[in-house]
């Protein structure tokens, strides 16, 4: 499942329009919903905008903190979509998912923008070229300031995973092969679903 999980984002970042902060002088904590305001122009009547907020470590690894997706045809209403006028300049606001995160000193804050996010959403009917006017676009972060009560907060303690007794009922692992067709700029995922079954004894629940 690594191909579909929000692990290192560098592969997606390389296919996105990215904006990086300078290395942070001190820790930055956020708590709430980041928001992006963008002035954009597209060349198709149907288009998406995807914004990912990433934490770029000093070794270059990029971790996803939050993201948001907007069908630009629903910029004014979810119930009454309106096609876009190619070449027209639109100002849109995109609210990302709520998050609590600390960007460590020395790391960079990255905003990555794209018009697709496969396999999370289906792509637009046609490939889209999207232009962003940087002078009037901005990222707003819900900065969490220090509180006098912080000193009284208890530590979470070390992470642990409780023991779970599992009985294997049957095993037939699935198969997954990922192919990159560089010349055609295409990724093909071949996936055969497995037929494994396991029993969680503590709650008498079978998963497969």
XYZ file of N, CA, C and O in Angstrom, residues 3 6 35 69 82 92 95 133 137 164 174 182 184 198:
56
model
N 2.305 2.825 -2.228
C 2.070 3.707 -3.359
C 0.882 4.637 -3.106
O 0.747 5.677 -3.726
N 0.217 8.302 2.574
C 0.815 9.643 2.672
C 2.167 9.557 3.353
O 2.364 10.043 4.459
N -5.325 27.558 5.332
C -6.175 28.048 4.236
C -5.304 28.665 3.153
O -4.335 29.378 3.438
N -8.771 19.679 -1.377
C -9.105 19.484 -2.793
C -10.346 20.300 -3.119
O -11.311 20.292 -2.356
N -20.587 25.267 -11.795
C -20.524 26.156 -12.953
C -19.218 25.907 -13.692
O -18.157 25.907 -13.076
N -9.894 32.087 -5.589
C -10.549 30.992 -4.870
C -9.906 30.822 -3.499
O -8.739 31.152 -3.286
N -9.829 25.587 1.915
C -9.566 25.262 3.317
C -9.031 23.839 3.391
O -9.669 22.905 2.904
N -1.190 33.287 -9.894
C -0.639 34.628 -9.716
C -0.119 34.739 -8.284
O -0.897 34.842 -7.326
N -1.679 35.663 -4.148
C -2.024 34.377 -3.536
C -1.268 34.239 -2.222
O -0.163 34.765 -2.072
N -2.229 -8.241 20.546
C -3.531 -8.695 20.048
C -3.362 -10.138 19.556
O -2.496 -10.415 18.715
N -2.265 -10.975 -1.749
C -2.522 -10.274 -2.995
C -1.213 -9.979 -3.712
O -0.124 -10.156 -3.175
N 7.706 5.852 -18.881
C 8.283 7.193 -18.846
C 7.916 7.995 -20.094
O 7.500 9.151 -20.011
N 5.429 7.742 -22.147
C 4.008 8.104 -22.200
C 3.542 8.841 -20.957
O 2.371 9.195 -20.845
N -8.359 -13.547 8.900
C -7.775 -13.614 10.234
C -8.866 -13.382 11.280
O -9.824 -12.649 11.038
